[in-house]
PDB file of N, CA and C in Angstrom:
ATOM      1  N   ARG A   1      10.997  19.731  11.121  1.00 84.00           N
ATOM      2  CA  ARG A   1       9.826  20.585  10.975  1.00 84.00           C
ATOM      3  C   ARG A   1       8.580  19.814  11.355  1.00 84.00           C
ATOM      4  N   GLU A   2       7.593  20.563  11.773  1.00 89.00           N
ATOM      5  CA  GLU A   2       6.320  19.951  12.128  1.00 89.00           C
ATOM      6  C   GLU A   2       5.204  20.936  11.799  1.00 89.00           C
ATOM      7  N   ILE A   3       4.155  20.409  11.218  1.00 90.00           N
ATOM      8  CA  ILE A   3       2.970  21.213  10.932  1.00 90.00           C
ATOM      9  C   ILE A   3       1.818  20.581  11.690  1.00 90.00           C
ATOM     10  N   THR A   4       1.104  21.411  12.436  1.00 90.00           N
ATOM     11  CA  THR A   4      -0.019  20.927  13.222  1.00 90.00           C
ATOM     12  C   THR A   4      -1.262  21.714  12.852  1.00 90.00           C
ATOM     13  N   ALA A   5      -2.346  20.991  12.643  1.00 89.00           N
ATOM     14  CA  ALA A   5      -3.639  21.626  12.376  1.00 89.00           C
ATOM     15  C   ALA A   5      -4.628  21.121  13.410  1.00 89.00           C
ATOM     16  N   GLN A   6      -5.351  22.038  14.011  1.00 89.00           N
ATOM     17  CA  GLN A   6      -6.388  21.660  14.959  1.00 89.00           C
ATOM     18  C   GLN A   6      -7.744  21.940  14.337  1.00 89.00           C
ATOM     19  N   VAL A   7      -8.662  21.006  14.547  1.00 89.00           N
ATOM     20  CA  VAL A   7     -10.031  21.161  14.076  1.00 89.00           C
ATOM     21  C   VAL A   7     -10.931  21.132  15.303  1.00 89.00           C
ATOM     22  N   LEU A   8     -11.818  22.107  15.402  1.00 87.00           N
ATOM     23  CA  LEU A   8     -12.787  22.174  16.491  1.00 87.00           C
ATOM     24  C   LEU A   8     -14.165  21.860  15.927  1.00 87.00           C
ATOM     25  N   VAL A   9     -14.852  20.929  16.554  1.00 86.00           N
ATOM     26  CA  VAL A   9     -16.206  20.566  16.131  1.00 86.00           C
ATOM     27  C   VAL A   9     -17.178  21.058  17.196  1.00 86.00           C
ATOM     28  N   ASN A  10     -18.085  21.944  16.791  1.00 83.00           N
ATOM     29  CA  ASN A  10     -19.132  22.467  17.664  1.00 83.00           C
ATOM     30  C   ASN A  10     -20.493  22.072  17.115  1.00 83.00           C
ATOM     31  N   ASP A  11     -21.477  21.970  18.003  1.00 81.00           N
ATOM     32  CA  ASP A  11     -22.845  21.690  17.567  1.00 81.00           C
ATOM     33  C   ASP A  11     -23.564  23.004  17.289  1.00 81.00           C
ATOM     34  N   ARG A  12     -24.859  22.920  16.994  1.00 77.00           N
ATOM     35  CA  ARG A  12     -25.632  24.136  16.660  1.00 77.00           C
ATOM     36  C   ARG A  12     -25.716  25.127  17.811  1.00 77.00           C
ATOM     37  N   GLN A  13     -25.561  24.645  19.017  1.00 82.00           N
ATOM     38  CA  GLN A  13     -25.588  25.529  20.184  1.00 82.00           C
ATOM     39  C   GLN A  13     -24.184  26.033  20.534  1.00 82.00           C
ATOM     40  N   ASP A  14     -23.251  25.814  19.624  1.00 81.00           N
ATOM     41  CA  ASP A  14     -21.863  26.247  19.765  1.00 81.00           C
ATOM     42  C   ASP A  14     -21.158  25.552  20.929  1.00 81.00           C
ATOM     43  N   GLN A  15     -21.575  24.325  21.238  1.00 86.00           N
ATOM     44  CA  GLN A  15     -20.948  23.517  22.281  1.00 86.00           C
ATOM     45  C   GLN A  15     -19.998  22.515  21.639  1.00 86.00           C
ATOM     46  N   ALA A  16     -18.886  22.250  22.303  1.00 87.00           N
ATOM     47  CA  ALA A  16     -17.902  21.297  21.794  1.00 87.00           C
ATOM     48  C   ALA A  16     -18.528  19.905  21.699  1.00 87.00           C
ATOM     49  N   VAL A  17     -18.167  19.180  20.637  1.00 88.00           N
ATOM     50  CA  VAL A  17     -18.684  17.830  20.413  1.00 88.00           C
ATOM     51  C   VAL A  17     -17.569  16.821  20.671  1.00 88.00           C
ATOM     52  N   GLU A  18     -17.769  15.983  21.666  1.00 92.00           N
ATOM     53  CA  GLU A  18     -16.816  14.919  21.974  1.00 92.00           C
ATOM     54  C   GLU A  18     -17.182  13.674  21.185  1.00 92.00           C
ATOM     55  N   GLY A  19     -16.175  12.964  20.679  1.00 94.00           N
ATOM     56  CA  GLY A  19     -16.403  11.691  20.009  1.00 94.00           C
ATOM     57  C   GLY A  19     -16.788  11.788  18.547  1.00 94.00           C
ATOM     58  N   ALA A  20     -16.633  12.960  17.938  1.00 91.00           N
ATOM     59  CA  ALA A  20     -16.904  13.110  16.509  1.00 91.00           C
ATOM     60  C   ALA A  20     -15.690  12.621  15.717  1.00 91.00           C
ATOM     61  N   THR A  21     -15.930  11.846  14.680  1.00 93.00           N
ATOM     62  CA  THR A  21     -14.839  11.410  13.815  1.00 93.00           C
ATOM     63  C   THR A  21     -14.678  12.419  12.689  1.00 93.00           C
ATOM     64  N   VAL A  22     -13.470  12.966  12.571  1.00 92.00           N
ATOM     65  CA  VAL A  22     -13.161  13.959  11.541  1.00 92.00           C
ATOM     66  C   VAL A  22     -12.329  13.270  10.466  1.00 92.00           C
ATOM     67  N   PHE A  23     -12.815  13.328   9.226  1.00 92.00           N
ATOM     68  CA  PHE A  23     -12.116  12.776   8.074  1.00 92.00           C
ATOM     69  C   PHE A  23     -11.554  13.957   7.283  1.00 92.00           C
ATOM     70  N   ALA A  24     -10.252  13.942   7.066  1.00 93.00           N
ATOM     71  CA  ALA A  24      -9.617  15.083   6.401  1.00 93.00           C
ATOM     72  C   ALA A  24      -8.509  14.581   5.483  1.00 93.00           C
ATOM     73  N   LYS A  25      -7.952  15.510   4.723  1.00 94.00           N
ATOM     74  CA  LYS A  25      -6.798  15.172   3.891  1.00 94.00           C
ATOM     75  C   LYS A  25      -5.854  16.356   3.845  1.00 94.00           C
ATOM     76  N   TRP A  26      -4.575  16.030   3.937  1.00 95.00           N
ATOM     77  CA  TRP A  26      -3.523  17.010   3.701  1.00 95.00           C
ATOM     78  C   TRP A  26      -3.261  17.032   2.211  1.00 95.00           C
ATOM     79  N   HIS A  27      -3.139  18.220   1.652  1.00 94.00           N
ATOM     80  CA  HIS A  27      -2.689  18.391   0.271  1.00 94.00           C
ATOM     81  C   HIS A  27      -1.271  18.935   0.373  1.00 94.00           C
ATOM     82  N   LEU A  28      -0.309  18.184  -0.139  1.00 94.00           N
ATOM     83  CA  LEU A  28       1.101  18.508   0.022  1.00 94.00           C
ATOM     84  C   LEU A  28       1.635  19.303  -1.172  1.00 94.00           C
ATOM     85  N   PRO A  29       2.751  20.031  -1.002  1.00 94.00           N
ATOM     86  CA  PRO A  29       3.295  20.863  -2.078  1.00 94.00           C
ATOM     87  C   PRO A  29       3.603  20.106  -3.369  1.00 94.00           C
ATOM     88  N   ASP A  30       3.899  18.802  -3.286  1.00 94.00           N
ATOM     89  CA  ASP A  30       4.196  18.041  -4.503  1.00 94.00           C
ATOM     90  C   ASP A  30       2.935  17.560  -5.224  1.00 94.00           C
ATOM     91  N   GLY A  31       1.769  17.955  -4.715  1.00 95.00           N
ATOM     92  CA  GLY A  31       0.505  17.593  -5.352  1.00 95.00           C
ATOM     93  C   GLY A  31      -0.122  16.323  -4.805  1.00 95.00           C
ATOM     94  N   SER A  32       0.570  15.608  -3.956  1.00 95.00           N
ATOM     95  CA  SER A  32       0.006  14.384  -3.393  1.00 95.00           C
ATOM     96  C   SER A  32      -0.924  14.712  -2.228  1.00 95.00           C
ATOM     97  N   GLU A  33      -1.680  13.704  -1.816  1.00 96.00           N
ATOM     98  CA  GLU A  33      -2.608  13.863  -0.709  1.00 96.00           C
ATOM     99  C   GLU A  33      -2.353  12.777   0.325  1.00 96.00           C
ATOM    100  N   GLN A  34      -2.581  13.128   1.567  1.00 96.00           N
ATOM    101  CA  GLN A  34      -2.464  12.173   2.659  1.00 96.00           C
ATOM    102  C   GLN A  34      -3.761  12.229   3.451  1.00 96.00           C
ATOM    103  N   PHE A  35      -4.483  11.099   3.473  1.00 97.00           N
ATOM    104  CA  PHE A  35      -5.766  11.041   4.160  1.00 97.00           C
ATOM    105  C   PHE A  35      -5.558  10.720   5.634  1.00 97.00           C
ATOM    106  N   VAL A  36      -6.306  11.408   6.491  1.00 97.00           N
ATOM    107  CA  VAL A  36      -6.196  11.228   7.937  1.00 97.00           C
ATOM    108  C   VAL A  36      -7.586  11.230   8.552  1.00 97.00           C
ATOM    109  N   GLN A  37      -7.694  10.614   9.716  1.00 97.00           N
ATOM    110  CA  GLN A  37      -8.927  10.688  10.481  1.00 97.00           C
ATOM    111  C   GLN A  37      -8.586  10.562  11.954  1.00 97.00           C
ATOM    112  N   ALA A  38      -9.417  11.194  12.789  1.00 96.00           N
ATOM    113  CA  ALA A  38      -9.214  11.142  14.233  1.00 96.00           C
ATOM    114  C   ALA A  38     -10.528  11.508  14.907  1.00 96.00           C
ATOM    115  N   VAL A  39     -10.593  11.222  16.198  1.00 96.00           N
ATOM    116  CA  VAL A  39     -11.810  11.458  16.983  1.00 96.00           C
ATOM    117  C   VAL A  39     -11.574  12.627  17.930  1.00 96.00           C
ATOM    118  N   THR A  40     -12.565  13.515  18.032  1.00 93.00           N
ATOM    119  CA  THR A  40     -12.445  14.689  18.893  1.00 93.00           C
ATOM    120  C   THR A  40     -12.407  14.303  20.366  1.00 93.00           C
ATOM    121  N   SER A  41     -11.664  15.087  21.117  1.00 95.00           N
ATOM    122  CA  SER A  41     -11.556  14.901  22.563  1.00 95.00           C
ATOM    123  C   SER A  41     -12.740  15.587  23.256  1.00 95.00           C
ATOM    124  N   GLY A  42     -12.718  15.595  24.575  1.00 94.00           N
ATOM    125  CA  GLY A  42     -13.801  16.189  25.356  1.00 94.00           C
ATOM    126  C   GLY A  42     -14.014  17.665  25.104  1.00 94.00           C
ATOM    127  N   ASP A  43     -12.968  18.365  24.650  1.00 93.00           N
ATOM    128  CA  ASP A  43     -13.116  19.793  24.363  1.00 93.00           C
ATOM    129  C   ASP A  43     -13.477  20.064  22.903  1.00 93.00           C
ATOM    130  N   GLY A  44     -13.766  18.990  22.141  1.00 90.00           N
ATOM    131  CA  GLY A  44     -14.199  19.145  20.754  1.00 90.00           C
ATOM    132  C   GLY A  44     -13.083  19.254  19.731  1.00 90.00           C
ATOM    133  N   TYR A  45     -11.834  19.157  20.164  1.00 91.00           N
ATOM    134  CA  TYR A  45     -10.704  19.314  19.253  1.00 91.00           C
ATOM    135  C   TYR A  45     -10.134  17.980  18.803  1.00 91.00           C
ATOM    136  N   VAL A  46      -9.601  17.993  17.597  1.00 92.00           N
ATOM    137  CA  VAL A  46      -8.780  16.913  17.083  1.00 92.00           C
ATOM    138  C   VAL A  46      -7.552  17.578  16.451  1.00 92.00           C
ATOM    139  N   THR A  47      -6.404  16.935  16.584  1.00 92.00           N
ATOM    140  CA  THR A  47      -5.163  17.497  16.067  1.00 92.00           C
ATOM    141  C   THR A  47      -4.560  16.566  15.021  1.00 92.00           C
ATOM    142  N   PHE A  48      -4.172  17.146  13.900  1.00 94.00           N
ATOM    143  CA  PHE A  48      -3.493  16.413  12.837  1.00 94.00           C
ATOM    144  C   PHE A  48      -2.093  16.998  12.696  1.00 94.00           C
ATOM    145  N   THR A  49      -1.085  16.129  12.603  1.00 94.00           N
ATOM    146  CA  THR A  49       0.304  16.587  12.560  1.00 94.00           C
ATOM    147  C   THR A  49       1.064  15.932  11.414  1.00 94.00           C
ATOM    148  N   LEU A  50       1.840  16.742  10.718  1.00 94.00           N
ATOM    149  CA  LEU A  50       2.824  16.261   9.744  1.00 94.00           C
ATOM    150  C   LEU A  50       4.189  16.590  10.316  1.00 94.00           C
ATOM    151  N   SER A  51       5.136  15.666  10.211  1.00 92.00           N
ATOM    152  CA  SER A  51       6.467  15.961  10.728  1.00 92.00           C
ATOM    153  C   SER A  51       7.521  15.275   9.867  1.00 92.00           C
ATOM    154  N   GLY A  52       8.753  15.669  10.092  1.00 90.00           N
ATOM    155  CA  GLY A  52       9.860  15.094   9.336  1.00 90.00           C
ATOM    156  C   GLY A  52      10.465  16.125   8.404  1.00 90.00           C
ATOM    157  N   LYS A  53      11.024  15.649   7.314  1.00 89.00           N
ATOM    158  CA  LYS A  53      11.635  16.527   6.318  1.00 89.00           C
ATOM    159  C   LYS A  53      10.552  17.013   5.368  1.00 89.00           C
ATOM    160  N   LEU A  54       9.887  18.080   5.765  1.00 91.00           N
ATOM    161  CA  LEU A  54       8.793  18.626   4.969  1.00 91.00           C
ATOM    162  C   LEU A  54       9.339  19.583   3.919  1.00 91.00           C
ATOM    163  N   ARG A  55       8.792  19.482   2.730  1.00 89.00           N
ATOM    164  CA  ARG A  55       9.209  20.365   1.626  1.00 89.00           C
ATOM    165  C   ARG A  55       8.734  21.786   1.863  1.00 89.00           C
ATOM    166  N   ARG A  56       9.414  22.691   1.217  1.00 90.00           N
ATOM    167  CA  ARG A  56       8.942  24.083   1.208  1.00 90.00           C
ATOM    168  C   ARG A  56       7.690  24.151   0.357  1.00 90.00           C
ATOM    169  N   GLY A  57       6.799  25.040   0.725  1.00 91.00           N
ATOM    170  CA  GLY A  57       5.588  25.227  -0.061  1.00 91.00           C
ATOM    171  C   GLY A  57       4.366  25.367   0.818  1.00 91.00           C
ATOM    172  N   THR A  58       3.229  25.312   0.186  1.00 89.00           N
ATOM    173  CA  THR A  58       1.968  25.498   0.886  1.00 89.00           C
ATOM    174  C   THR A  58       1.320  24.152   1.161  1.00 89.00           C
ATOM    175  N   TYR A  59       0.901  23.969   2.387  1.00 90.00           N
ATOM    176  CA  TYR A  59       0.202  22.761   2.830  1.00 90.00           C
ATOM    177  C   TYR A  59      -1.245  23.134   3.124  1.00 90.00           C
ATOM    178  N   TYR A  60      -2.160  22.307   2.668  1.00 90.00           N
ATOM    179  CA  TYR A  60      -3.585  22.525   2.914  1.00 90.00           C
ATOM    180  C   TYR A  60      -4.128  21.356   3.719  1.00 90.00           C
ATOM    181  N   LEU A  61      -5.051  21.643   4.615  1.00 90.00           N
ATOM    182  CA  LEU A  61      -5.816  20.596   5.275  1.00 90.00           C
ATOM    183  C   LEU A  61      -7.278  20.818   4.913  1.00 90.00           C
ATOM    184  N   PHE A  62      -7.891  19.825   4.278  1.00 88.00           N
ATOM    185  CA  PHE A  62      -9.297  19.886   3.897  1.00 88.00           C
ATOM    186  C   PHE A  62     -10.089  18.921   4.762  1.00 88.00           C
ATOM    187  N   VAL A  63     -11.155  19.391   5.366  1.00 88.00           N
ATOM    188  CA  VAL A  63     -12.049  18.520   6.124  1.00 88.00           C
ATOM    189  C   VAL A  63     -13.099  18.002   5.157  1.00 88.00           C
ATOM    190  N   ASP A  64     -13.119  16.680   4.985  1.00 86.00           N
ATOM    191  CA  ASP A  64     -14.056  16.053   4.053  1.00 86.00           C
ATOM    192  C   ASP A  64     -15.381  15.693   4.693  1.00 86.00           C
ATOM    193  N   ASP A  65     -15.337  15.279   5.955  1.00 86.00           N
ATOM    194  CA  ASP A  65     -16.564  14.834   6.613  1.00 86.00           C
ATOM    195  C   ASP A  65     -16.352  14.829   8.116  1.00 86.00           C
ATOM    196  N   VAL A  66     -17.449  14.995   8.837  1.00 88.00           N
ATOM    197  CA  VAL A  66     -17.467  14.859  10.291  1.00 88.00           C
ATOM    198  C   VAL A  66     -18.646  13.965  10.610  1.00 88.00           C
ATOM    199  N   GLN A  67     -18.394  12.895  11.348  1.00 88.00           N
ATOM    200  CA  GLN A  67     -19.465  11.958  11.668  1.00 88.00           C
ATOM    201  C   GLN A  67     -19.650  11.862  13.176  1.00 88.00           C
ATOM    202  N   VAL A  68     -20.896  12.041  13.580  1.00 87.00           N
ATOM    203  CA  VAL A  68     -21.300  11.892  14.972  1.00 87.00           C
ATOM    204  C   VAL A  68     -22.607  11.111  14.944  1.00 87.00           C
ATOM    205  N   ALA A  69     -22.765  10.183  15.851  1.00 81.00           N
ATOM    206  CA  ALA A  69     -23.992   9.380  15.888  1.00 81.00           C
ATOM    207  C   ALA A  69     -25.223  10.280  15.899  1.00 81.00           C
ATOM    208  N   ASP A  70     -26.161   9.987  15.008  1.00 72.00           N
ATOM    209  CA  ASP A  70     -27.450  10.688  14.921  1.00 72.00           C
ATOM    210  C   ASP A  70     -27.354  12.160  14.536  1.00 72.00           C
ATOM    211  N   HIS A  71     -26.253  12.564  13.901  1.00 71.00           N
ATOM    212  CA  HIS A  71     -26.117  13.954  13.465  1.00 71.00           C
ATOM    213  C   HIS A  71     -25.618  14.001  12.025  1.00 71.00           C
ATOM    214  N   PHE A  72     -25.970  15.084  11.340  1.00 67.00           N
ATOM    215  CA  PHE A  72     -25.525  15.323   9.971  1.00 67.00           C
ATOM    216  C   PHE A  72     -24.666  16.575   9.976  1.00 67.00           C
ATOM    217  N   TRP A  73     -23.507  16.490   9.338  1.00 65.00           N
ATOM    218  CA  TRP A  73     -22.612  17.643   9.278  1.00 65.00           C
ATOM    219  C   TRP A  73     -23.060  18.588   8.185  1.00 65.00           C
ATOM    220  N   ASN A  74     -23.300  19.838   8.550  1.00 64.00           N
ATOM    221  CA  ASN A  74     -23.658  20.874   7.598  1.00 64.00           C
ATOM    222  C   ASN A  74     -22.468  21.811   7.482  1.00 64.00           C
ATOM    223  N   ASP A  75     -21.766  21.734   6.357  1.00 60.00           N
ATOM    224  CA  ASP A  75     -20.545  22.526   6.193  1.00 60.00           C
ATOM    225  C   ASP A  75     -20.782  23.896   5.577  1.00 60.00           C
ATOM    226  N   ALA A  76     -22.022  24.295   5.409  1.00 54.00           N
ATOM    227  CA  ALA A  76     -22.315  25.552   4.715  1.00 54.00           C
ATOM    228  C   ALA A  76     -21.752  26.777   5.434  1.00 54.00           C
ATOM    229  N   ARG A  77     -21.668  26.722   6.760  1.00 56.00           N
ATOM    230  CA  ARG A  77     -21.224  27.901   7.503  1.00 56.00           C
ATOM    231  C   ARG A  77     -19.839  27.750   8.125  1.00 56.00           C
ATOM    232  N   GLY A  78     -19.252  26.578   8.027  1.00 55.00           N
ATOM    233  CA  GLY A  78     -17.993  26.323   8.725  1.00 55.00           C
ATOM    234  C   GLY A  78     -16.782  26.385   7.820  1.00 55.00           C
ATOM    235  N   LEU A  79     -15.642  26.606   8.443  1.00 53.00           N
ATOM    236  CA  LEU A  79     -14.371  26.581   7.737  1.00 53.00           C
ATOM    237  C   LEU A  79     -14.030  25.148   7.384  1.00 53.00           C
ATOM    238  N   ARG A  80     -13.714  24.873   6.128  1.00 53.00           N
ATOM    239  CA  ARG A  80     -13.408  23.520   5.687  1.00 53.00           C
ATOM    240  C   ARG A  80     -11.949  23.330   5.315  1.00 53.00           C
ATOM    241  N   SER A  81     -11.204  24.404   5.180  1.00 49.00           N
ATOM    242  CA  SER A  81      -9.803  24.235   4.804  1.00 49.00           C
ATOM    243  C   SER A  81      -8.971  25.391   5.348  1.00 49.00           C
ATOM    244  N   ALA A  82      -7.675  25.135   5.408  1.00 53.00           N
ATOM    245  CA  ALA A  82      -6.733  26.177   5.810  1.00 53.00           C
ATOM    246  C   ALA A  82      -5.428  25.894   5.073  1.00 53.00           C
ATOM    247  N   ASN A  83      -4.631  26.919   4.876  1.00 50.00           N
ATOM    248  CA  ASN A  83      -3.337  26.677   4.251  1.00 50.00           C
ATOM    249  C   ASN A  83      -2.227  27.220   5.121  1.00 50.00           C
ATOM    250  N   ILE A  84      -1.088  26.571   5.014  1.00 54.00           N
ATOM    251  CA  ILE A  84       0.083  26.922   5.805  1.00 54.00           C
ATOM    252  C   ILE A  84       1.276  26.902   4.852  1.00 54.00           C
ATOM    253  N   TYR A  85       2.068  27.939   4.886  1.00 54.00           N
ATOM    254  CA  TYR A  85       3.237  27.994   4.019  1.00 54.00           C
ATOM    255  C   TYR A  85       4.488  27.681   4.821  1.00 54.00           C
ATOM    256  N   VAL A  86       5.285  26.757   4.335  1.00 51.00           N
ATOM    257  CA  VAL A  86       6.534  26.383   4.987  1.00 51.00           C
ATOM    258  C   VAL A  86       7.692  26.973   4.198  1.00 51.00           C
ATOM    259  N   LYS A  87       8.563  27.722   4.870  1.00 42.00           N
ATOM    260  CA  LYS A  87       9.721  28.332   4.220  1.00 42.00           C
ATOM    261  C   LYS A  87      10.932  27.454   4.336  1.00 42.00           C
TER     262      LYS A  87
END
């Protein structure tokens, strides 16, 4: 099994942001957390993947922070989490 979550980082003009570091955490069905970070590509996306023998249940990805030189992340209007159920 594999679970993939994509995060898109856009600026105020709704343009993709390249080189933004996204700090996130997976919340796993057993209650544990796995912290991850990655840098956005030229199209503004970063992909986080869990694979292997994944348990049944709901998986959450929470975005904790996005860092870009000389910018402040305002999460008031953006999606910060998503859940995925594995059968």
